[in-house]
Coordinates of C-alpha atoms in Angstrom, one line a residue:
Chain A
X41 CA 18.9 52.7 4.6
X42 CA 21.9 55.0 4.5
X43 CA 25.3 53.5 4.0
X44 CA 28.5 54.7 5.8
X45 CA 31.4 54.7 3.4
X46 CA 34.2 52.3 4.2
X47 CA 32.3 50.3 6.6
X48 CA 32.8 46.6 6.3
X49 CA 30.2 45.2 8.6
X50 CA 28.9 41.8 7.4
X51 CA 25.3 42.8 8.1
X52 CA 25.8 45.9 6.0
X53 CA 27.3 43.9 3.2
X54 CA 24.2 41.8 2.9
X55 CA 22.2 44.9 2.5
X56 CA 24.5 46.2 -0.1
X57 CA 23.9 43.1 -2.2
X58 CA 20.2 43.3 -2.0
X59 CA 20.4 46.9 -2.9
X60 CA 22.3 46.0 -6.0
X61 CA 19.6 43.6 -7.2
X62 CA 17.3 44.9 -9.8
X63 CA 13.7 45.2 -9.1
X64 CA 11.3 42.4 -9.8
X65 CA 9.6 42.9 -13.2
X66 CA 6.1 41.8 -13.9
X67 CA 5.0 42.0 -17.5
X68 CA 1.6 41.1 -18.7
X69 CA 1.6 39.0 -21.9
X70 CA -1.0 39.1 -24.6
X71 CA -2.2 35.6 -24.0
X72 CA -3.3 36.5 -20.5
X73 CA -0.2 35.1 -18.8
X74 CA 2.2 37.0 -16.6
X75 CA 6.0 36.9 -16.8
X76 CA 7.7 37.6 -13.5
X77 CA 11.4 38.2 -13.4
X78 CA 13.0 38.1 -10.0
X79 CA 16.6 38.4 -9.0
X80 CA 18.2 36.7 -6.0
X81 CA 21.5 35.7 -4.6
X82 CA 22.3 32.1 -4.1
X83 CA 24.1 30.7 -1.2
X84 CA 27.4 30.6 -3.1
X85 CA 27.1 34.4 -3.8
X86 CA 26.1 34.2 -7.4
X87 CA 23.3 36.3 -8.7
X88 CA 20.4 34.4 -10.1
X89 CA 17.7 35.6 -12.5
X90 CA 14.5 33.7 -12.3
X91 CA 11.9 34.0 -15.0
X92 CA 8.5 32.6 -14.3
X93 CA 5.5 32.6 -16.6
X94 CA 2.3 32.3 -14.7
X95 CA -1.2 31.8 -15.9
X96 CA -3.8 32.8 -13.4
X97 CA -7.2 31.2 -13.6
X98 CA -10.0 32.0 -11.4
X99 CA -11.9 28.9 -10.2
X100 CA -15.3 29.6 -8.9
X101 CA -16.6 27.2 -6.4
X102 CA -20.1 27.2 -5.0
X103 CA -19.9 26.4 -1.3
X104 CA -22.7 25.8 1.0
X105 CA -23.1 28.8 3.4
X106 CA -22.8 26.4 6.4
X107 CA -19.5 25.1 5.0
X108 CA -18.3 28.6 4.3
X109 CA -19.1 29.7 7.8
X110 CA -17.3 26.7 9.3
X111 CA -14.2 27.7 7.4
X112 CA -14.1 30.8 9.4
X113 CA -14.2 29.0 12.7
X114 CA -11.4 29.6 15.1
X115 CA -9.1 26.8 15.8
X116 CA -9.2 25.2 19.2
X117 CA -7.5 22.5 21.3
X118 CA -3.9 21.8 20.2
X119 CA -4.4 23.9 17.1
X120 CA -5.4 27.0 19.1
X121 CA -3.8 30.2 17.9
X122 CA -2.2 28.5 14.8
X123 CA -2.5 30.4 11.5
X124 CA -5.0 29.3 8.9
X125 CA -3.9 26.7 6.4
X126 CA -2.7 23.2 6.9
X127 CA 0.2 22.8 9.4
X128 CA 3.1 20.9 8.2
X129 CA 3.4 18.8 11.4
X130 CA 0.0 17.3 11.0
X131 CA -0.8 17.5 7.4
X132 CA 1.2 16.4 4.4
X133 CA 0.7 15.3 0.9
X134 CA 1.4 11.7 0.0
X135 CA 2.8 10.6 -3.3
X136 CA 0.5 10.4 -6.2
X137 CA -1.6 7.3 -6.5
X138 CA -2.9 6.3 -9.8
X139 CA -6.4 4.9 -9.2
X140 CA -8.1 3.8 -12.3
X141 CA -11.0 1.4 -11.8
X142 CA -11.2 -1.4 -14.3
X143 CA -13.7 -4.1 -14.9
X144 CA -12.3 -7.5 -14.1
X145 CA -9.5 -5.9 -12.0
X146 CA -8.4 -9.2 -10.5
X147 CA -7.5 -10.8 -13.8
X148 CA -5.6 -7.8 -15.0
X149 CA -3.7 -7.6 -11.7
X150 CA -2.7 -11.2 -11.8
X151 CA -1.4 -10.8 -15.3
X152 CA 0.7 -8.0 -14.2
X153 CA 2.1 -9.8 -11.3
X154 CA 3.0 -12.7 -13.5
X155 CA 5.0 -10.6 -16.0
X156 CA 6.7 -9.0 -13.0
X157 CA 7.6 -12.4 -11.7
X158 CA 9.2 -13.3 -15.0
X159 CA 11.2 -10.1 -15.0
X160 CA 12.4 -10.8 -11.5
X161 CA 13.5 -14.3 -12.7
X162 CA 15.5 -12.8 -15.5
X163 CA 17.2 -10.5 -13.1
X164 CA 18.1 -13.4 -10.9
X165 CA 19.5 -15.3 -13.9
X166 CA 22.9 -13.7 -13.8
X167 CA 24.6 -16.9 -12.9
X168 CA 28.2 -17.5 -13.8
X169 CA 30.1 -20.7 -13.4
X170 CA 33.5 -20.1 -11.7
X171 CA 34.9 -23.0 -13.7
X172 CA 33.9 -22.4 -17.3
X173 CA 32.1 -19.0 -17.1
X174 CA 29.0 -20.7 -18.4
X175 CA 25.5 -19.6 -17.3
X176 CA 25.0 -22.3 -14.7
X177 CA 26.0 -22.8 -11.1
X178 CA 29.5 -23.8 -10.4
X179 CA 28.3 -27.0 -8.8
X180 CA 26.3 -27.9 -11.9
X181 CA 29.3 -27.4 -14.2
X182 CA 29.8 -30.4 -16.4
X183 CA 33.5 -29.8 -16.0
X184 CA 33.8 -29.4 -12.4
X185 CA 35.5 -32.7 -12.2
X186 CA 38.0 -32.0 -14.9
X187 CA 38.8 -28.4 -14.4
X188 CA 39.9 -26.2 -11.6
X189 CA 38.0 -22.9 -11.2
X190 CA 38.9 -20.4 -13.9
X191 CA 41.5 -17.8 -13.1
X192 CA 39.8 -15.1 -15.1
X193 CA 40.8 -15.5 -18.7
X194 CA 38.3 -17.5 -20.7
X195 CA 40.9 -18.6 -23.2
X196 CA 42.9 -20.3 -20.5
X197 CA 40.4 -22.2 -18.5
X198 CA 42.8 -24.6 -17.1
X199 CA 44.5 -23.0 -14.2
X200 CA 47.9 -24.1 -13.0
X201 CA 47.9 -21.7 -10.2
X202 CA 47.0 -23.8 -7.2
X203 CA 50.5 -25.4 -7.3
X204 CA 52.1 -22.0 -7.2
X205 CA 49.8 -20.6 -4.5
X206 CA 51.8 -22.2 -1.8
X207 CA 50.1 -25.6 -2.2
X208 CA 47.0 -24.2 -0.6
X209 CA 45.0 -27.1 -1.8
X210 CA 43.4 -27.8 -5.1
X211 CA 40.5 -25.6 -6.1
X212 CA 42.2 -22.8 -4.3
X213 CA 39.6 -22.7 -1.5
X214 CA 40.2 -25.4 1.0
X215 CA 43.0 -25.1 3.5
X216 CA 45.7 -27.7 3.5
X217 CA 47.7 -28.0 6.7
X218 CA 51.4 -27.4 6.3
X219 CA 52.4 -31.0 7.1
X220 CA 50.3 -32.2 4.2
X221 CA 51.5 -29.6 1.7
X222 CA 54.6 -31.5 0.7
X223 CA 52.6 -34.5 -0.3
X224 CA 50.5 -32.5 -2.7
X225 CA 52.3 -34.0 -5.6
X226 CA 50.8 -34.2 -9.0
X227 CA 47.8 -36.4 -9.3
X228 CA 47.7 -37.6 -5.8
X229 CA 45.6 -35.1 -4.0
X230 CA 42.5 -35.1 -6.2
X231 CA 42.1 -38.8 -6.4
X232 CA 41.8 -41.2 -9.3
X233 CA 38.5 -39.9 -10.6
X234 CA 40.2 -36.8 -12.0
X235 CA 43.0 -38.8 -13.6
X236 CA 40.6 -40.9 -15.5
X237 CA 38.5 -38.1 -16.9
X238 CA 41.5 -35.9 -17.7
X239 CA 43.1 -38.6 -19.7
X240 CA 40.2 -38.9 -22.1
X241 CA 39.3 -35.3 -22.4
X242 CA 40.2 -33.1 -25.4
X243 CA 40.4 -29.4 -25.3
X244 CA 39.2 -28.0 -28.6
X245 CA 40.1 -24.4 -29.3
X246 CA 39.5 -22.0 -32.2
X247 CA 35.9 -23.0 -32.4
X248 CA 33.6 -20.8 -34.5
X249 CA 31.4 -18.7 -32.3
X250 CA 28.3 -19.9 -34.1
X251 CA 29.1 -23.5 -33.3
X252 CA 26.6 -25.7 -31.3
X253 CA 27.3 -28.5 -28.9
X254 CA 25.4 -30.8 -31.2
X255 CA 27.7 -30.1 -34.1
X256 CA 30.7 -30.9 -32.0
X257 CA 29.2 -34.1 -30.6
X258 CA 28.4 -35.2 -34.2
X259 CA 31.9 -34.6 -35.4
X260 CA 33.7 -36.1 -32.4
X261 CA 31.5 -39.2 -32.0
X262 CA 32.9 -40.5 -35.2
X263 CA 36.0 -41.6 -33.3
X264 CA 34.3 -43.3 -30.3
X265 CA 31.8 -42.9 -27.6
X266 CA 31.7 -39.3 -26.4
X267 CA 30.6 -39.1 -22.8
X268 CA 30.2 -35.3 -22.8
X269 CA 30.7 -32.2 -24.9
X270 CA 30.9 -28.9 -23.3
X271 CA 31.0 -25.7 -25.3
X272 CA 31.8 -22.6 -23.4
X273 CA 29.3 -19.9 -24.1
X274 CA 29.1 -16.2 -23.2
X275 CA 26.2 -15.8 -20.8
X276 CA 25.1 -12.5 -22.2
X277 CA 25.3 -13.0 -25.9
X278 CA 24.8 -16.8 -25.8
X279 CA 27.5 -17.2 -28.4
X280 CA 30.3 -19.7 -28.1
X281 CA 33.4 -18.4 -26.5
X282 CA 35.7 -20.3 -28.9
X283 CA 36.7 -23.3 -26.9
X284 CA 35.1 -26.6 -25.9
X285 CA 35.9 -29.8 -24.1
X286 CA 35.1 -33.3 -25.4
X287 CA 35.3 -36.3 -23.2
X288 CA 35.6 -39.9 -24.4
X289 CA 34.9 -43.0 -22.6
X290 CA 38.1 -44.4 -23.9
X291 CA 41.5 -42.8 -24.0
X292 CA 42.4 -44.5 -27.3
X293 CA 39.4 -43.0 -29.0
X294 CA 40.4 -39.6 -27.6
X295 CA 43.9 -40.0 -29.0
X296 CA 42.6 -40.9 -32.4
X297 CA 40.2 -38.0 -32.4
X298 CA 43.0 -35.6 -31.3
X299 CA 45.1 -36.7 -34.1
X300 CA 42.4 -36.5 -36.8
X301 CA 40.6 -33.4 -35.7
X302 CA 43.5 -31.2 -35.1
X303 CA 43.6 -28.9 -38.0
X304 CA 40.1 -29.8 -39.2
X305 CA 38.2 -27.0 -40.8
X306 CA 35.0 -26.3 -39.0
X307 CA 32.9 -23.4 -40.1
X308 CA 35.4 -20.7 -41.2
X309 CA 38.0 -21.7 -38.7
X310 CA 40.6 -24.4 -38.3
X311 CA 40.2 -26.4 -35.1
X312 CA 43.0 -27.0 -32.7
X313 CA 42.6 -30.1 -30.6
X314 CA 44.8 -31.2 -27.8
X315 CA 44.5 -33.2 -24.6
X316 CA 43.2 -31.1 -21.8
X317 CA 45.8 -30.3 -19.3
X318 CA 45.4 -31.5 -15.9
X319 CA 43.8 -29.2 -13.5
X320 CA 46.7 -29.5 -11.1
Chain B
X253 CA -5.0 11.3 -7.0
X254 CA -2.8 12.7 -4.3
X255 CA -3.9 11.6 -0.9
X256 CA -3.6 14.0 2.1
X257 CA -1.9 12.4 5.0
X258 CA -3.2 13.4 8.4
X259 CA -0.7 12.6 11.1
X260 CA -2.2 14.1 14.2
X261 CA -2.6 10.9 16.0
X262 CA 0.0 9.0 17.9
X263 CA -1.7 5.6 17.9
X264 CA -3.9 3.5 15.7
X265 CA -7.0 5.1 14.3
X266 CA -10.3 3.5 15.3
X267 CA -12.9 5.5 13.5
X268 CA -13.1 8.4 11.0
X269 CA -16.2 10.2 10.0
X270 CA -17.3 12.9 7.7
X271 CA -20.0 15.4 8.8
X272 CA -23.2 15.7 6.8
X273 CA -21.8 18.3 4.4
X274 CA -18.5 16.5 4.0
X275 CA -16.3 19.5 4.9
X276 CA -15.1 18.2 8.2
X277 CA -13.6 14.9 9.1
X278 CA -13.6 13.7 12.7
X279 CA -11.0 11.1 13.7
X280 CA -10.6 9.1 16.9
X281 CA -7.7 6.9 17.9
X282 CA -6.3 5.0 20.8
X283 CA -4.4 8.0 21.9
X284 CA -7.4 9.6 23.7
X285 CA -7.7 12.6 21.4
X286 CA -10.4 13.5 19.0
X287 CA -9.3 15.5 16.0
X288 CA -11.4 17.6 13.5
X289 CA -10.0 18.3 10.1
X290 CA -11.1 20.2 7.0
X291 CA -11.5 17.6 4.4
X292 CA -10.6 19.7 1.4
X293 CA -7.0 20.6 2.5
X294 CA -6.3 18.5 5.5
X295 CA -6.1 21.5 7.9
X296 CA -6.7 20.6 11.5
X297 CA -9.5 22.6 12.9
X298 CA -8.9 21.5 16.4
X299 CA -8.7 18.7 19.0
X300 CA -11.1 17.7 21.8
X301 CA -9.5 16.8 25.1
X302 CA -11.0 15.1 28.1
X303 CA -11.0 11.4 27.4
X304 CA -8.7 9.3 29.5
X305 CA -8.7 6.0 27.6
X306 CA -8.5 4.7 24.0
X307 CA -11.3 6.0 21.9
X308 CA -13.4 3.5 19.9
X309 CA -16.0 5.6 18.2
X310 CA -17.2 9.0 17.1
X311 CA -20.2 10.5 15.5
X312 CA -21.4 13.9 14.6
X313 CA -25.0 15.2 14.4
X314 CA -26.5 16.2 11.1
X315 CA -26.1 19.9 11.7
X316 CA -22.4 19.6 12.8
X317 CA -23.0 21.2 16.1
X318 CA -22.7 18.2 18.5
X319 CA -20.1 15.5 18.5
X320 CA -20.4 12.3 20.4
X321 CA -17.4 10.1 21.3
X322 CA -17.0 6.9 23.2
X323 CA -14.1 4.9 24.4
X324 CA -12.4 2.6 26.8
X325 CA -12.6 5.1 29.7
X326 CA -16.3 3.9 30.0
X327 CA -17.7 7.3 29.0
X328 CA -19.7 8.8 26.2
X329 CA -18.8 12.4 25.9
X330 CA -20.7 15.1 24.0
X331 CA -18.8 18.0 22.6
X332 CA -19.6 21.2 20.9
X333 CA -18.0 20.9 17.5
X334 CA -17.1 24.5 17.0
X335 CA -15.3 25.2 20.2
X336 CA -14.1 21.8 21.4
X337 CA -15.9 22.3 24.7
X338 CA -17.1 19.2 26.5
X339 CA -20.9 19.5 27.1
X340 CA -21.7 16.2 28.8
X341 CA -20.2 12.9 29.9
X342 CA -22.2 9.8 30.6
X343 CA -20.5 7.1 32.7
X344 CA -21.0 3.3 32.1
X345 CA -19.8 0.1 33.6
X346 CA -17.8 -0.9 30.6
X347 CA -16.2 0.5 27.4
X348 CA -18.2 2.1 24.7
X349 CA -17.8 0.4 21.3
X350 CA -20.1 2.5 19.1
X351 CA -22.1 5.7 19.2
X352 CA -24.4 6.9 16.5
X353 CA -26.8 9.8 16.1
X354 CA -30.3 9.2 14.6
X355 CA -30.9 10.8 11.2
X356 CA -32.6 13.8 12.8
X357 CA -29.9 14.1 15.5
X358 CA -32.3 14.0 18.4
X359 CA -31.3 10.6 19.6
X360 CA -28.0 9.1 20.4
X361 CA -27.3 5.4 20.4
X362 CA -24.5 3.7 22.2
X363 CA -23.2 0.2 22.7
X364 CA -21.3 -1.0 25.8
X365 CA -18.8 -3.8 25.8
X366 CA -19.6 -7.1 27.6
X367 CA -17.2 -7.4 30.5
X368 CA -16.9 -7.6 34.2
X369 CA -20.3 -9.2 34.6
X370 CA -22.0 -6.6 32.5
X371 CA -23.9 -7.7 29.5
X372 CA -23.5 -5.8 26.2
X373 CA -26.3 -3.3 25.9
X374 CA -27.6 -0.9 23.3
X375 CA -29.1 2.2 24.8
X376 CA -30.5 5.4 23.5
X377 CA -30.5 8.9 24.9
X378 CA -32.7 11.8 23.8
X379 CA -30.5 14.6 22.7
X380 CA -31.3 18.3 22.8
X381 CA -29.7 19.7 19.7
X382 CA -29.0 23.1 21.4
X383 CA -25.4 23.1 22.6
X384 CA -26.2 25.3 25.6
X385 CA -29.0 23.1 26.8
X386 CA -28.7 20.6 29.6
X387 CA -28.6 17.0 28.3
X388 CA -30.6 14.3 30.0
X389 CA -29.1 11.5 32.1
X390 CA -32.0 9.2 31.5
X391 CA -31.8 6.5 28.9
X392 CA -34.9 6.4 26.8
X393 CA -34.3 2.8 25.7
X394 CA -32.2 -0.1 26.8
X395 CA -31.7 -3.3 24.8
X396 CA -29.7 -6.0 26.5
X397 CA -27.9 -8.4 24.2
X398 CA -27.7 -11.5 26.3
X399 CA -26.7 -14.0 23.6
X400 CA -23.9 -12.4 21.7
X401 CA -22.5 -9.0 22.3
X402 CA -23.3 -6.2 19.9
X403 CA -20.3 -4.7 18.1
X404 CA -22.0 -2.2 15.8
X405 CA -25.4 -0.6 15.5
X406 CA -27.2 2.2 13.9
X407 CA -30.6 3.9 13.3
X408 CA -32.5 3.1 10.1
X409 CA -34.4 5.7 8.1
X410 CA -36.6 7.8 10.2
X411 CA -35.2 6.1 13.3
X412 CA -37.7 3.4 12.8
X413 CA -35.4 0.4 13.5
X414 CA -32.2 -0.1 15.2
X415 CA -30.0 -2.5 13.3
X416 CA -27.2 -4.1 15.2
X417 CA -24.3 -6.4 14.2
X418 CA -23.0 -9.0 16.7
X419 CA -20.0 -10.8 17.7
X420 CA -21.4 -14.1 16.4
X421 CA -21.9 -12.8 12.9
X422 CA -25.6 -12.1 13.2
X423 CA -27.4 -8.9 12.3
X424 CA -30.5 -8.0 14.3
X425 CA -33.4 -5.7 13.8
X426 CA -35.0 -3.9 16.8
X427 CA -37.9 -1.5 17.1
X428 CA -36.3 1.8 17.8
X429 CA -39.3 3.0 19.8
X430 CA -40.1 0.0 22.0
X431 CA -36.8 -1.8 21.9
X432 CA -38.6 -5.0 20.8
X433 CA -36.7 -7.7 19.0
X434 CA -38.0 -8.0 15.5
X435 CA -35.7 -10.1 13.4
X436 CA -32.3 -11.7 13.2
X437 CA -30.2 -13.1 10.4
X438 CA -27.0 -15.0 10.4
X439 CA -25.5 -12.8 7.8
X440 CA -21.8 -13.7 8.4
X441 CA -20.1 -16.9 9.4
X442 CA -20.8 -18.0 12.9
X443 CA -18.3 -16.6 15.4
X444 CA -17.0 -14.1 12.9
X445 CA -17.5 -10.7 14.4
X446 CA -19.4 -8.0 12.4
X447 CA -16.9 -5.2 12.4
X448 CA -18.7 -2.4 10.7
X449 CA -22.1 -1.3 9.6
X450 CA -22.5 1.7 7.4
X451 CA -25.6 3.1 5.8
X452 CA -26.6 4.0 2.2
X453 CA -27.5 7.7 2.0
X454 CA -31.2 7.0 2.4
X455 CA -30.7 4.3 5.0
X456 CA -33.0 1.8 3.3
X457 CA -30.0 -0.6 3.0
X458 CA -26.7 -0.9 4.6
X459 CA -23.4 -2.7 4.3
X460 CA -21.8 -4.9 7.0
X461 CA -18.1 -5.9 7.1
X462 CA -16.9 -9.0 9.0
X463 CA -13.9 -10.9 10.0
X464 CA -15.1 -13.7 7.8
X465 CA -13.6 -11.8 4.8
X466 CA -16.9 -10.8 3.3
X467 CA -19.0 -7.7 3.2
X468 CA -22.7 -7.9 2.7
X469 CA -25.3 -5.4 1.4
X470 CA -28.5 -5.9 3.3
X471 CA -32.0 -4.3 3.2
X472 CA -33.2 -2.5 6.3
X473 CA -36.8 -3.7 6.2
X474 CA -36.4 -7.5 6.0
X475 CA -32.7 -8.0 6.5
X476 CA -32.4 -9.6 3.1
X477 CA -28.8 -10.1 1.9
X478 CA -28.8 -8.3 -1.4
X479 CA -25.1 -8.6 -2.3
X480 CA -22.0 -10.3 -1.1
X481 CA -18.5 -9.0 -1.6
X482 CA -15.8 -11.7 -1.0
X483 CA -12.2 -10.7 -0.3
X484 CA -9.1 -12.5 0.8
X485 CA -8.6 -10.7 4.1
X486 CA -10.5 -10.0 7.3
X487 CA -12.5 -6.8 6.9
X488 CA -12.6 -4.0 9.4
X489 CA -14.8 -1.6 7.5
X490 CA -17.1 -1.2 4.5
X491 CA -18.7 1.9 3.0
X492 CA -21.1 2.6 0.3
X493 CA -20.2 5.4 -2.2
X494 CA -22.9 7.8 -3.4
X495 CA -22.8 9.0 -7.0
X496 CA -21.1 5.9 -8.2
X497 CA -22.3 2.4 -7.5
X498 CA -19.3 1.2 -5.6
X499 CA -18.5 0.0 -2.2
X500 CA -15.1 0.5 -0.4
X501 CA -13.8 -2.2 1.8
X502 CA -11.0 -1.9 4.2
X503 CA -9.2 -4.4 6.3
X504 CA -6.0 -6.4 6.5
X505 CA -4.3 -8.9 8.6
X506 CA -5.3 -8.5 12.3
X507 CA -3.2 -5.9 14.1
X508 CA -1.6 -8.5 16.3
X509 CA -0.3 -10.5 13.4
X510 CA 1.0 -7.6 11.4
X511 CA 4.6 -7.8 12.5
X512 CA 4.8 -11.2 11.0
X513 CA 3.8 -10.0 7.5
X514 CA 5.2 -7.5 5.0
X515 CA 3.1 -4.6 3.9
X516 CA 2.5 -6.3 0.6
X517 CA 1.3 -9.6 2.1
X518 CA -0.7 -7.8 4.7
X519 CA -3.2 -6.6 2.1
X520 CA -3.5 -3.1 3.6
X521 CA -5.4 -1.7 0.7
X522 CA -8.7 -0.1 0.3
X523 CA -10.6 -2.3 -2.1
X524 CA -13.2 -1.0 -4.5
X525 CA -16.0 -3.3 -5.5
X526 CA -18.8 -2.5 -7.9
X527 CA -21.9 -2.5 -5.8
X528 CA -24.2 -4.2 -8.3
X529 CA -21.8 -6.6 -10.0
X530 CA -19.9 -7.5 -6.8
X531 CA -16.7 -7.5 -8.7
X532 CA -13.4 -5.9 -7.6
X533 CA -12.5 -2.9 -9.7
X534 CA -9.4 -1.6 -8.1
X535 CA -7.4 -1.0 -5.0
X536 CA -5.8 2.0 -3.4
X537 CA -2.5 1.4 -1.5
X538 CA -0.9 3.6 1.0
X539 CA -1.4 2.4 4.6
X540 CA 1.3 0.2 6.2
X541 CA -1.1 -1.3 8.7
X542 CA -4.6 -2.6 8.4
X543 CA -7.3 -0.2 7.6
X544 CA -9.5 0.2 10.6
X545 CA -12.1 2.4 9.1
X546 CA -13.1 3.8 5.8
X547 CA -15.5 6.7 5.4
X548 CA -17.0 8.1 2.2
X549 CA -17.6 11.8 1.6
X550 CA -21.4 12.3 1.7
X551 CA -21.3 13.8 -1.8
X552 CA -19.2 11.0 -3.1
X553 CA -16.2 13.1 -4.1
X554 CA -13.7 11.3 -2.0
X555 CA -13.1 9.0 0.9
X556 CA -10.8 8.8 3.8
X557 CA -9.3 5.8 5.7
X558 CA -7.9 5.5 9.1
X559 CA -5.3 2.8 9.6
X560 CA -3.6 0.9 12.4
X561 CA -0.5 2.8 11.3
X562 CA -1.8 6.0 12.9
X563 CA -2.5 7.9 9.7
X564 CA -5.7 9.2 8.2
X565 CA -5.4 9.3 4.4
X566 CA -7.9 11.6 2.7
X567 CA -8.5 10.9 -1.0
X568 CA -10.3 13.1 -3.5
X569 CA -11.4 11.1 -6.5
X570 CA -10.3 12.2 -9.9
X571 CA -11.7 11.8 -13.3
X572 CA -11.1 8.1 -14.0
X573 CA -13.1 7.2 -11.0
X574 CA -16.1 9.1 -12.1
X575 CA -15.7 8.0 -15.8
X576 CA -15.5 4.4 -15.0
X577 CA -18.5 2.4 -16.2
X578 CA -19.2 -1.1 -17.2
X579 CA -20.2 -1.8 -20.8
X580 CA -23.8 -2.5 -19.8
X581 CA -24.0 0.8 -17.9
X582 CA -22.7 2.7 -20.9
X583 CA -25.2 1.1 -23.1
X584 CA -28.0 1.8 -20.7
X585 CA -26.9 5.5 -20.6
X586 CA -26.8 5.7 -24.4
X587 CA -30.4 4.3 -24.6
X588 CA -31.8 6.8 -22.2

């Protein structure tokens, strides 16, 4: 194709590019393979050199003469006039299927499905309590009665926010009509139950991360009947988060424990014990 | 194993069949069209046009020159395989549920549906294997099934018997010359339709599939139940594999219930059982509807399945399939 100098026709330009491309090189290697180097231009205009090493093997197949003859048959019906070879509209290759017959297939399949089930369970187990960040549902939280949902920081689980949030109800979720907001005074809106629990609950901080609930219960039950011990744990590592709550049946016991246990050395740390702040 | 997906049909497949050499697959579906495919690469050889109703059945003669099809337009049509030309059409009172050539290809058997006052009948035509010859209109044999309608049937070795499977789960044996009733066995549960009957290569035994979730291997001569394969889903089809002693069963939740089940629950898998030990050895997934028919390559190198989903999936077995052996089989081979 001859080129006219100074012509800037787009069609001509294309040709120019292809003219600049080096010829395809085919080299025969010693090991019987062929190396094919081709040059092409990508959509973004960059030149690409492709090197392919190909090994050609001749596969001999003995075919029945009847079968061979049938392969030469002309296509008919809807396929009439179509070129040889599978047509993409009717024939496609599905994804690979591993089919490996095994004796006692049923048992092995059941085993597999069971392990899969367990895996699925583990995946589902990402449960986080909104109150104490423990790995249980919020409704199952042992402190749902004594604590408001956590604001985010694990070290400050007692949230004073609802008061500030325009009196929009305790727990931060339920709507309180405006005419009731004024009445939302301390202690009144959550009822007596909270009061009682709060009064006898100690907040223990600076707890060793290797502490167990059992250890705490043992230590604190010296001062009276402990109704519950809750140790906040990280749901991923399973280690203690460094704080715990201990509830007593009696407020006097709680006061005694608070006094005695504050500053008590437990593990390598010194405990800090105080009365849990009210949720509101 | 990479299956080849044949998507030439627009509706549910009803039957797929290999020719005697295994190089061509014929498929029929409810969309009125018959397709012929090369089995090795899935290339479509052509289509056969003429039917005006859903097709239920197809069979090819042993020399791959003549093709018979039957369907809901109450006709059996004979085609020239090579050109797609229709050679003959026989009209009936009701739909055709099954056609099958005799082992020598000189007889053609058909089954009509029981409907509109017509009883289900099995009839036989003599076939002239020359495609240019005129085919007879005269039935050489008529068997009327007045008790339960026949659903499947076929010729035994040497066209000695006709074996038929019925709606009520029975399997009957008839004399193929005289049409005389010889024997009947309640092979499957009562009122559980026999959905398929496929022969072993030598036709001395066959396998039946049924809606009662079992498939049975039976002998041709005395209709003895040799083996029973129990599954957990209604079966639509069963095939015996040559080379390896396996059977392939296909089925799944009935088509009308499919929308209420997910693909996994529907059990739309081809199940492989060991023919002798009657134990399941594996499954092949892929279809997203029940398998309506499974056919095995006559040389045992692969199989194809036609599903309610409108696809034919052609599988070529690879090495693990041929290598698989039970411990006892291995021992036996070592001792030989």
